[in-house]
PDB file of C-alpha atoms in Angstrom:
ATOM      1  CA  MET A   1      76.383  79.851 100.968  1.00  0.00           C
ATOM      2  CA  PRO A   2      73.911  76.978 101.409  1.00  0.00           C
ATOM      3  CA  GLY A   3      74.395  73.813  99.400  1.00  0.00           C
ATOM      4  CA  LEU A   4      71.781  72.032  97.357  1.00  0.00           C
ATOM      5  CA  GLU A   5      71.142  69.657 100.234  1.00  0.00           C
ATOM      6  CA  ASP A   6      69.904  72.610 102.305  1.00  0.00           C
ATOM      7  CA  TYR A   7      66.922  73.142 100.026  1.00  0.00           C
ATOM      8  CA  ALA A   8      64.008  70.862 100.862  1.00  0.00           C
ATOM      9  CA  PRO A   9      61.773  69.821  97.982  1.00  0.00           C
ATOM     10  CA  ALA A  10      58.420  71.573  97.794  1.00  0.00           C
ATOM     11  CA  VAL A  11      55.694  69.743  99.672  1.00  0.00           C
ATOM     12  CA  ARG A  12      52.942  68.750  97.267  1.00  0.00           C
ATOM     13  CA  LYS A  13      49.256  68.413  97.949  1.00  0.00           C
ATOM     14  CA  VAL A  14      47.644  64.997  97.545  1.00  0.00           C
ATOM     15  CA  MET A  15      45.089  64.055  94.902  1.00  0.00           C
ATOM     16  CA  THR A  16      43.337  60.791  95.776  1.00  0.00           C
ATOM     17  CA  LEU A  17      41.915  58.584  93.048  1.00  0.00           C
ATOM     18  CA  PHE A  18      39.038  56.470  94.388  1.00  0.00           C
ATOM     19  CA  TYR A  19      37.977  53.247  92.659  1.00  0.00           C
ATOM     20  CA  VAL A  20      34.525  52.121  93.832  1.00  0.00           C
ATOM     21  CA  ILE A  21      33.999  48.600  92.492  1.00  0.00           C
ATOM     22  CA  ASP A  22      30.887  46.434  92.390  1.00  0.00           C
ATOM     23  CA  THR A  23      31.959  42.911  93.436  1.00  0.00           C
ATOM     24  CA  SER A  24      28.484  41.390  93.617  1.00  0.00           C
ATOM     25  CA  GLY A  25      27.824  37.925  92.234  1.00  0.00           C
ATOM     26  CA  SER A  26      26.935  39.184  88.753  1.00  0.00           C
ATOM     27  CA  MET A  27      30.489  40.520  88.366  1.00  0.00           C
ATOM     28  CA  GLN A  28      31.915  37.018  88.678  1.00  0.00           C
ATOM     29  CA  GLY A  29      34.279  35.788  85.984  1.00  0.00           C
ATOM     30  CA  SER A  30      35.601  37.954  83.174  1.00  0.00           C
ATOM     31  CA  LYS A  31      34.181  41.243  84.435  1.00  0.00           C
ATOM     32  CA  ILE A  32      35.953  41.282  87.770  1.00  0.00           C
ATOM     33  CA  GLY A  33      39.029  39.697  86.190  1.00  0.00           C
ATOM     34  CA  GLN A  34      39.358  42.557  83.733  1.00  0.00           C
ATOM     35  CA  VAL A  35      38.975  45.136  86.502  1.00  0.00           C
ATOM     36  CA  GLU A  36      41.767  43.480  88.496  1.00  0.00           C
ATOM     37  CA  ALA A  37      44.061  43.262  85.478  1.00  0.00           C
ATOM     38  CA  ALA A  38      43.469  46.873  84.464  1.00  0.00           C
ATOM     39  CA  LEU A  39      44.190  48.172  87.962  1.00  0.00           C
ATOM     40  CA  GLU A  40      47.431  46.227  88.101  1.00  0.00           C
ATOM     41  CA  GLU A  41      48.544  47.497  84.704  1.00  0.00           C
ATOM     42  CA  VAL A  42      47.771  51.180  85.211  1.00  0.00           C
ATOM     43  CA  MET A  43      49.593  51.657  88.528  1.00  0.00           C
ATOM     44  CA  GLN A  44      53.025  52.218  86.985  1.00  0.00           C
ATOM     45  CA  THR A  45      51.640  54.912  84.698  1.00  0.00           C
ATOM     46  CA  LEU A  46      49.911  56.633  87.609  1.00  0.00           C
ATOM     47  CA  GLN A  47      53.138  56.584  89.594  1.00  0.00           C
ATOM     48  CA  GLU A  48      54.952  58.226  86.675  1.00  0.00           C
ATOM     49  CA  ILE A  49      52.289  60.940  86.484  1.00  0.00           C
ATOM     50  CA  SER A  50      52.625  61.510  90.221  1.00  0.00           C
ATOM     51  CA  ASN A  51      56.422  61.677  90.073  1.00  0.00           C
ATOM     52  CA  GLU A  52      56.345  64.191  87.229  1.00  0.00           C
ATOM     53  CA  SER A  53      53.763  66.499  88.792  1.00  0.00           C
ATOM     54  CA  ASP A  54      55.063  69.568  90.617  1.00  0.00           C
ATOM     55  CA  ASP A  55      51.634  70.206  92.096  1.00  0.00           C
ATOM     56  CA  ALA A  56      50.260  66.961  93.458  1.00  0.00           C
ATOM     57  CA  GLU A  57      51.130  63.512  94.700  1.00  0.00           C
ATOM     58  CA  ILE A  58      48.659  60.893  93.519  1.00  0.00           C
ATOM     59  CA  LYS A  59      47.328  58.299  95.937  1.00  0.00           C
ATOM     60  CA  ILE A  60      44.969  55.376  95.381  1.00  0.00           C
ATOM     61  CA  ALA A  61      41.983  54.177  97.447  1.00  0.00           C
ATOM     62  CA  VAL A  62      39.920  51.115  96.499  1.00  0.00           C
ATOM     63  CA  LEU A  63      36.440  50.385  97.887  1.00  0.00           C
ATOM     64  CA  GLU A  64      34.536  47.224  96.990  1.00  0.00           C
ATOM     65  CA  PHE A  65      30.836  46.666  97.609  1.00  0.00           C
ATOM     66  CA  ALA A  66      28.634  43.587  97.439  1.00  0.00           C
ATOM     67  CA  THR A  67      26.873  42.403 100.600  1.00  0.00           C
ATOM     68  CA  GLY A  68      28.137  45.411 102.519  1.00  0.00           C
ATOM     69  CA  ALA A  69      31.137  47.553 101.582  1.00  0.00           C
ATOM     70  CA  ARG A  70      34.779  47.456 102.641  1.00  0.00           C
ATOM     71  CA  TRP A  71      38.053  49.161 101.832  1.00  0.00           C
ATOM     72  CA  VAL A  72      40.634  47.111  99.960  1.00  0.00           C
ATOM     73  CA  THR A  73      43.102  49.850 100.903  1.00  0.00           C
ATOM     74  CA  PRO A  74      42.851  50.657 104.638  1.00  0.00           C
ATOM     75  CA  ALA A  75      44.248  54.082 103.725  1.00  0.00           C
ATOM     76  CA  PRO A  76      45.213  55.787 100.461  1.00  0.00           C
ATOM     77  CA  VAL A  77      48.557  54.577  99.092  1.00  0.00           C
ATOM     78  CA  PRO A  78      50.931  55.712  96.323  1.00  0.00           C
ATOM     79  CA  PRO A  79      50.331  53.729  93.117  1.00  0.00           C
ATOM     80  CA  GLU A  80      53.674  51.944  93.457  1.00  0.00           C
ATOM     81  CA  GLU A  81      52.581  50.614  96.852  1.00  0.00           C
ATOM     82  CA  TYR A  82      49.220  49.295  95.689  1.00  0.00           C
ATOM     83  CA  ARG A  83      49.221  45.521  95.960  1.00  0.00           C
ATOM     84  CA  LEU A  84      46.825  43.609  93.767  1.00  0.00           C
ATOM     85  CA  LYS A  85      44.210  41.735  95.741  1.00  0.00           C
ATOM     86  CA  THR A  86      41.982  39.142  94.146  1.00  0.00           C
ATOM     87  CA  LEU A  87      38.458  40.512  94.307  1.00  0.00           C
ATOM     88  CA  GLU A  88      35.889  37.826  95.041  1.00  0.00           C
ATOM     89  CA  ALA A  89      32.595  38.460  93.262  1.00  0.00           C
ATOM     90  CA  CYS A  90      29.632  37.251  95.316  1.00  0.00           C
ATOM     91  CA  GLY A  91      26.600  38.551  97.160  1.00  0.00           C
ATOM     92  CA  VAL A  92      24.172  41.372  96.434  1.00  0.00           C
ATOM     93  CA  THR A  93      24.738  45.007  95.409  1.00  0.00           C
ATOM     94  CA  ASP A  94      24.804  47.214  98.502  1.00  0.00           C
ATOM     95  CA  MET A  95      25.630  50.444  96.708  1.00  0.00           C
ATOM     96  CA  GLY A  96      24.123  52.530  99.494  1.00  0.00           C
ATOM     97  CA  ALA A  97      26.661  51.001 101.892  1.00  0.00           C
ATOM     98  CA  ALA A  98      29.427  52.089  99.521  1.00  0.00           C
ATOM     99  CA  PHE A  99      28.069  55.642  99.455  1.00  0.00           C
ATOM    100  CA  LYS A 100      28.089  55.736 103.250  1.00  0.00           C
ATOM    101  CA  GLU A 101      31.685  54.502 103.374  1.00  0.00           C
ATOM    102  CA  LEU A 102      32.731  57.166 100.897  1.00  0.00           C
ATOM    103  CA  ASP A 103      31.026  59.817 102.980  1.00  0.00           C
ATOM    104  CA  LYS A 104      32.979  58.705 106.066  1.00  0.00           C
ATOM    105  CA  LYS A 105      36.357  58.803 104.386  1.00  0.00           C
ATOM    106  CA  LEU A 106      35.963  61.979 102.300  1.00  0.00           C
ATOM    107  CA  SER A 107      37.195  64.079 105.191  1.00  0.00           C
ATOM    108  CA  ARG A 108      40.367  65.792 106.405  1.00  0.00           C
ATOM    109  CA  LYS A 109      40.057  63.634 109.513  1.00  0.00           C
ATOM    110  CA  GLU A 110      40.138  60.471 107.406  1.00  0.00           C
ATOM    111  CA  PHE A 111      41.468  59.707 103.904  1.00  0.00           C
ATOM    112  CA  LEU A 112      42.085  63.349 102.955  1.00  0.00           C
ATOM    113  CA  SER A 113      44.269  64.106 105.960  1.00  0.00           C
ATOM    114  CA  THR A 114      47.632  65.335 104.650  1.00  0.00           C
ATOM    115  CA  ALA A 115      50.231  67.769 105.933  1.00  0.00           C
ATOM    116  CA  ALA A 116      50.198  69.829 102.739  1.00  0.00           C
ATOM    117  CA  GLY A 117      46.473  69.644 102.053  1.00  0.00           C
ATOM    118  CA  ALA A 118      44.448  67.849  99.406  1.00  0.00           C
ATOM    119  CA  TYR A 119      42.995  68.540  96.002  1.00  0.00           C
ATOM    120  CA  PRO A 120      39.424  67.501  95.219  1.00  0.00           C
ATOM    121  CA  PRO A 121      39.480  63.754  94.546  1.00  0.00           C
ATOM    122  CA  VAL A 122      38.549  61.704  91.508  1.00  0.00           C
ATOM    123  CA  ILE A 123      35.918  58.990  92.024  1.00  0.00           C
ATOM    124  CA  LEU A 124      35.415  56.205  89.460  1.00  0.00           C
ATOM    125  CA  LEU A 125      32.396  53.950  90.087  1.00  0.00           C
ATOM    126  CA  PHE A 126      31.965  50.565  88.363  1.00  0.00           C
ATOM    127  CA  SER A 127      28.763  48.507  88.470  1.00  0.00           C
ATOM    128  CA  ASP A 128      26.885  45.979  86.344  1.00  0.00           C
ATOM    129  CA  GLY A 129      23.515  45.927  88.093  1.00  0.00           C
ATOM    130  CA  GLY A 130      21.090  47.801  90.307  1.00  0.00           C
ATOM    131  CA  PRO A 131      21.449  48.512  94.035  1.00  0.00           C
ATOM    132  CA  THR A 132      19.771  46.151  96.488  1.00  0.00           C
ATOM    133  CA  ASP A 133      19.843  48.369  99.581  1.00  0.00           C
ATOM    134  CA  ASN A 134      18.774  51.908 100.498  1.00  0.00           C
ATOM    135  CA  TRP A 135      21.045  53.607  97.970  1.00  0.00           C
ATOM    136  CA  GLU A 136      19.024  56.833  97.935  1.00  0.00           C
ATOM    137  CA  GLY A 137      19.546  57.363 101.662  1.00  0.00           C
ATOM    138  CA  GLY A 138      23.263  56.722 101.320  1.00  0.00           C
ATOM    139  CA  LEU A 139      23.562  58.998  98.294  1.00  0.00           C
ATOM    140  CA  THR A 140      21.609  61.792  99.953  1.00  0.00           C
ATOM    141  CA  GLU A 141      24.099  61.784 102.836  1.00  0.00           C
ATOM    142  CA  LEU A 142      27.058  61.649 100.474  1.00  0.00           C
ATOM    143  CA  GLN A 143      25.797  64.563  98.402  1.00  0.00           C
ATOM    144  CA  THR A 144      26.070  66.873 101.428  1.00  0.00           C
ATOM    145  CA  ASN A 145      29.811  66.128 101.648  1.00  0.00           C
ATOM    146  CA  ASN A 146      31.777  69.127 100.352  1.00  0.00           C
ATOM    147  CA  TRP A 147      34.624  66.958  99.067  1.00  0.00           C
ATOM    148  CA  PHE A 148      32.139  64.876  97.102  1.00  0.00           C
ATOM    149  CA  LYS A 149      30.563  68.025  95.663  1.00  0.00           C
ATOM    150  CA  ARG A 150      33.951  69.195  94.356  1.00  0.00           C
ATOM    151  CA  SER A 151      35.141  65.794  93.118  1.00  0.00           C
ATOM    152  CA  ILE A 152      35.429  64.604  89.536  1.00  0.00           C
ATOM    153  CA  LYS A 153      33.053  61.661  89.114  1.00  0.00           C
ATOM    154  CA  ILE A 154      32.658  59.182  86.257  1.00  0.00           C
ATOM    155  CA  ALA A 155      30.533  56.014  86.423  1.00  0.00           C
ATOM    156  CA  PHE A 156      30.878  52.913  84.260  1.00  0.00           C
ATOM    157  CA  ALA A 157      27.786  50.894  83.347  1.00  0.00           C
ATOM    158  CA  ILE A 158      29.047  47.366  82.675  1.00  0.00           C
ATOM    159  CA  GLY A 159      26.715  45.358  80.453  1.00  0.00           C
ATOM    160  CA  ASP A 160      23.037  45.862  79.637  1.00  0.00           C
ATOM    161  CA  ASP A 161      21.573  45.168  83.087  1.00  0.00           C
ATOM    162  CA  CYS A 162      23.140  48.121  84.864  1.00  0.00           C
ATOM    163  CA  ASP A 163      20.863  50.809  86.293  1.00  0.00           C
ATOM    164  CA  LYS A 164      22.238  53.856  84.491  1.00  0.00           C
ATOM    165  CA  GLY A 165      19.749  56.143  86.217  1.00  0.00           C
ATOM    166  CA  VAL A 166      21.273  55.376  89.595  1.00  0.00           C
ATOM    167  CA  LEU A 167      24.792  55.885  88.247  1.00  0.00           C
ATOM    168  CA  ALA A 168      23.790  59.240  86.734  1.00  0.00           C
ATOM    169  CA  ARG A 169      22.391  60.346  90.096  1.00  0.00           C
ATOM    170  CA  PHE A 170      25.789  59.523  91.599  1.00  0.00           C
ATOM    171  CA  SER A 171      27.961  61.146  88.948  1.00  0.00           C
ATOM    172  CA  GLY A 172      25.701  64.142  88.361  1.00  0.00           C
ATOM    173  CA  SER A 173      24.754  63.597  84.709  1.00  0.00           C
ATOM    174  CA  SER A 174      23.921  60.900  82.182  1.00  0.00           C
ATOM    175  CA  GLU A 175      26.887  62.272  80.202  1.00  0.00           C
ATOM    176  CA  THR A 176      29.241  61.102  82.925  1.00  0.00           C
ATOM    177  CA  VAL A 177      28.012  57.501  82.703  1.00  0.00           C
ATOM    178  CA  LEU A 178      29.956  55.434  80.161  1.00  0.00           C
ATOM    179  CA  ASP A 179      28.618  52.230  78.608  1.00  0.00           C
ATOM    180  CA  VAL A 180      30.931  49.223  78.728  1.00  0.00           C
ATOM    181  CA  LYS A 181      29.910  46.463  76.336  1.00  0.00           C
ATOM    182  CA  ASN A 182      32.870  44.059  76.273  1.00  0.00           C
ATOM    183  CA  LYS A 183      36.137  43.188  77.962  1.00  0.00           C
ATOM    184  CA  ASP A 184      38.320  45.245  75.623  1.00  0.00           C
ATOM    185  CA  GLN A 185      36.318  48.378  76.375  1.00  0.00           C
ATOM    186  CA  LEU A 186      36.362  47.703  80.108  1.00  0.00           C
ATOM    187  CA  ARG A 187      40.103  47.309  80.366  1.00  0.00           C
ATOM    188  CA  LEU A 188      40.856  50.289  78.143  1.00  0.00           C
ATOM    189  CA  MET A 189      38.302  52.542  79.838  1.00  0.00           C
ATOM    190  CA  ILE A 190      39.820  51.879  83.259  1.00  0.00           C
ATOM    191  CA  GLU A 191      43.252  52.738  81.896  1.00  0.00           C
ATOM    192  CA  LYS A 192      42.128  55.857  80.016  1.00  0.00           C
ATOM    193  CA  ALA A 193      39.908  57.133  82.831  1.00  0.00           C
ATOM    194  CA  SER A 194      42.637  56.653  85.437  1.00  0.00           C
ATOM    195  CA  VAL A 195      45.224  58.521  83.391  1.00  0.00           C
ATOM    196  CA  ILE A 196      43.029  61.297  81.970  1.00  0.00           C
ATOM    197  CA  THR A 197      41.382  62.222  85.270  1.00  0.00           C
ATOM    198  CA  SER A 198      44.621  62.005  87.252  1.00  0.00           C
ATOM    199  CA  VAL A 199      46.529  64.249  84.860  1.00  0.00           C
ATOM    200  CA  PHE A 200      43.760  66.827  85.046  1.00  0.00           C
ATOM    201  CA  ALA A 201      43.119  66.722  88.793  1.00  0.00           C
ATOM    202  CA  SER A 202      46.773  66.697  89.840  1.00  0.00           C
ATOM    203  CA  HIS A 203      47.518  70.129  88.354  1.00  0.00           C
ATOM    204  CA  SER A 204      46.575  73.027  90.591  1.00  0.00           C
ATOM    205  CA  SER A 205      45.982  75.425  87.707  1.00  0.00           C
ATOM    206  CA  THR A 206      43.040  73.317  86.486  1.00  0.00           C
ATOM    207  CA  VAL A 207      41.156  72.976  89.766  1.00  0.00           C
ATOM    208  CA  ASP A 208      39.671  75.985  91.547  1.00  0.00           C
ATOM    209  CA  SER A 209      36.505  77.067  93.318  1.00  0.00           C
ATOM    210  CA  GLU A 210      35.000  78.435  90.091  1.00  0.00           C
ATOM    211  CA  THR A 211      35.246  75.140  88.240  1.00  0.00           C
ATOM    212  CA  ASP A 212      31.982  73.218  87.813  1.00  0.00           C
ATOM    213  CA  PRO A 213      32.984  69.621  88.620  1.00  0.00           C
ATOM    214  CA  VAL A 214      30.057  68.120  86.688  1.00  0.00           C
ATOM    215  CA  GLU A 215      30.959  70.023  83.524  1.00  0.00           C
ATOM    216  CA  VAL A 216      34.596  69.021  83.943  1.00  0.00           C
ATOM    217  CA  SER A 217      33.552  65.410  84.481  1.00  0.00           C
ATOM    218  CA  LYS A 218      31.469  65.509  81.285  1.00  0.00           C
ATOM    219  CA  GLN A 219      34.456  66.637  79.247  1.00  0.00           C
ATOM    220  CA  LEU A 220      36.769  64.086  80.824  1.00  0.00           C
ATOM    221  CA  ALA A 221      34.225  61.313  80.252  1.00  0.00           C
ATOM    222  CA  ALA A 222      33.995  62.341  76.597  1.00  0.00           C
ATOM    223  CA  ASP A 223      37.793  62.203  76.373  1.00  0.00           C
ATOM    224  CA  VAL A 224      37.813  58.729  77.906  1.00  0.00           C
ATOM    225  CA  GLN A 225      35.189  57.562  75.407  1.00  0.00           C
ATOM    226  CA  ALA A 226      37.040  59.042  72.445  1.00  0.00           C
ATOM    227  CA  GLN A 227      40.442  57.696  73.418  1.00  0.00           C
ATOM    228  CA  THR A 228      38.992  54.259  74.107  1.00  0.00           C
ATOM    229  CA  GLU A 229      37.334  54.138  70.690  1.00  0.00           C
ATOM    230  CA  GLU A 230      40.537  55.302  69.035  1.00  0.00           C
ATOM    231  CA  ALA A 231      42.596  52.651  70.825  1.00  0.00           C
ATOM    232  CA  LEU A 232      40.122  49.931  69.850  1.00  0.00           C
ATOM    233  CA  ALA A 233      40.185  51.080  66.240  1.00  0.00           C
ATOM    234  CA  ASP A 234      43.989  51.147  66.177  1.00  0.00           C
ATOM    235  CA  ALA A 235      44.041  47.614  67.566  1.00  0.00           C
ATOM    236  CA  ASP A 236      41.434  46.570  64.990  1.00  0.00           C
ATOM    237  CA  THR A 237      39.429  45.049  67.838  1.00  0.00           C
ATOM    238  CA  ALA A 238      35.851  44.242  66.910  1.00  0.00           C
ATOM    239  CA  PRO A 239      33.368  45.256  69.625  1.00  0.00           C
ATOM    240  CA  SER A 240      32.025  41.786  70.244  1.00  0.00           C
ATOM    241  CA  THR A 241      31.836  39.406  73.163  1.00  0.00           C
ATOM    242  CA  ALA A 242      32.690  36.331  71.134  1.00  0.00           C
ATOM    243  CA  ASP A 243      35.708  35.513  73.269  1.00  0.00           C
ATOM    244  CA  TRP A 244      33.786  35.791  76.546  1.00  0.00           C
ATOM    245  CA  ASP A 245      32.030  33.167  78.498  1.00  0.00           C
ATOM    246  CA  GLU A 246      28.556  34.494  77.765  1.00  0.00           C
ATOM    247  CA  ALA A 247      27.386  33.443  81.222  1.00  0.00           C
ATOM    248  CA  ASP A 248      29.885  35.893  82.705  1.00  0.00           C
ATOM    249  CA  TRP A 249      28.930  38.901  80.616  1.00  0.00           C
TER     250      TRP A 249
END
């Protein structure tokens, strides 16, 4: 009779959570600092979600864009292996370059190459301005990518100068673009969005070919908004920027 050691654990598919982060000059200071801090804080929770899921292993991929775009993670990594890197905010906003990089890596030959297969990814896009390059050309290419079509996408408009129209084109709806007005919202939204989308996307029973990813993204974005507001209310945190350096926000 075989012993317990003779039974190999079930091989799980991979669900990759992509963070696409604007690191242009206007993100300098508190904005980029809050993004860094939130990413560092949420990794342990994401690892716990991954460990507890029978269906999917969660991995993280981070892409930054300013003057050009580059991967902070050369390949997707488990949350526990993500190492915080200081993001330097400078340069312009080459969002089109980021879209092209995403298109390259959303492939079974690239970041979605796993022995057991992959679930549709989650893509969270953060920006505080408008693109300075040919973003429409990059987005048009990206929108032909089947993995992108099936992905859950939420965009975060940081501050009042962000081009929400561009973000809505990326995420598929104005309802999947969330306004971020201050540092408390930003940090909480990153945490809530990371957890809510990962829990949903890492369960096979919730993702199938009949699911409309834009409609799912709308509901998840609404959940992120609601949970963020609830957390702010519980903390009795006034939605103001009084404790910011106004030049940074």
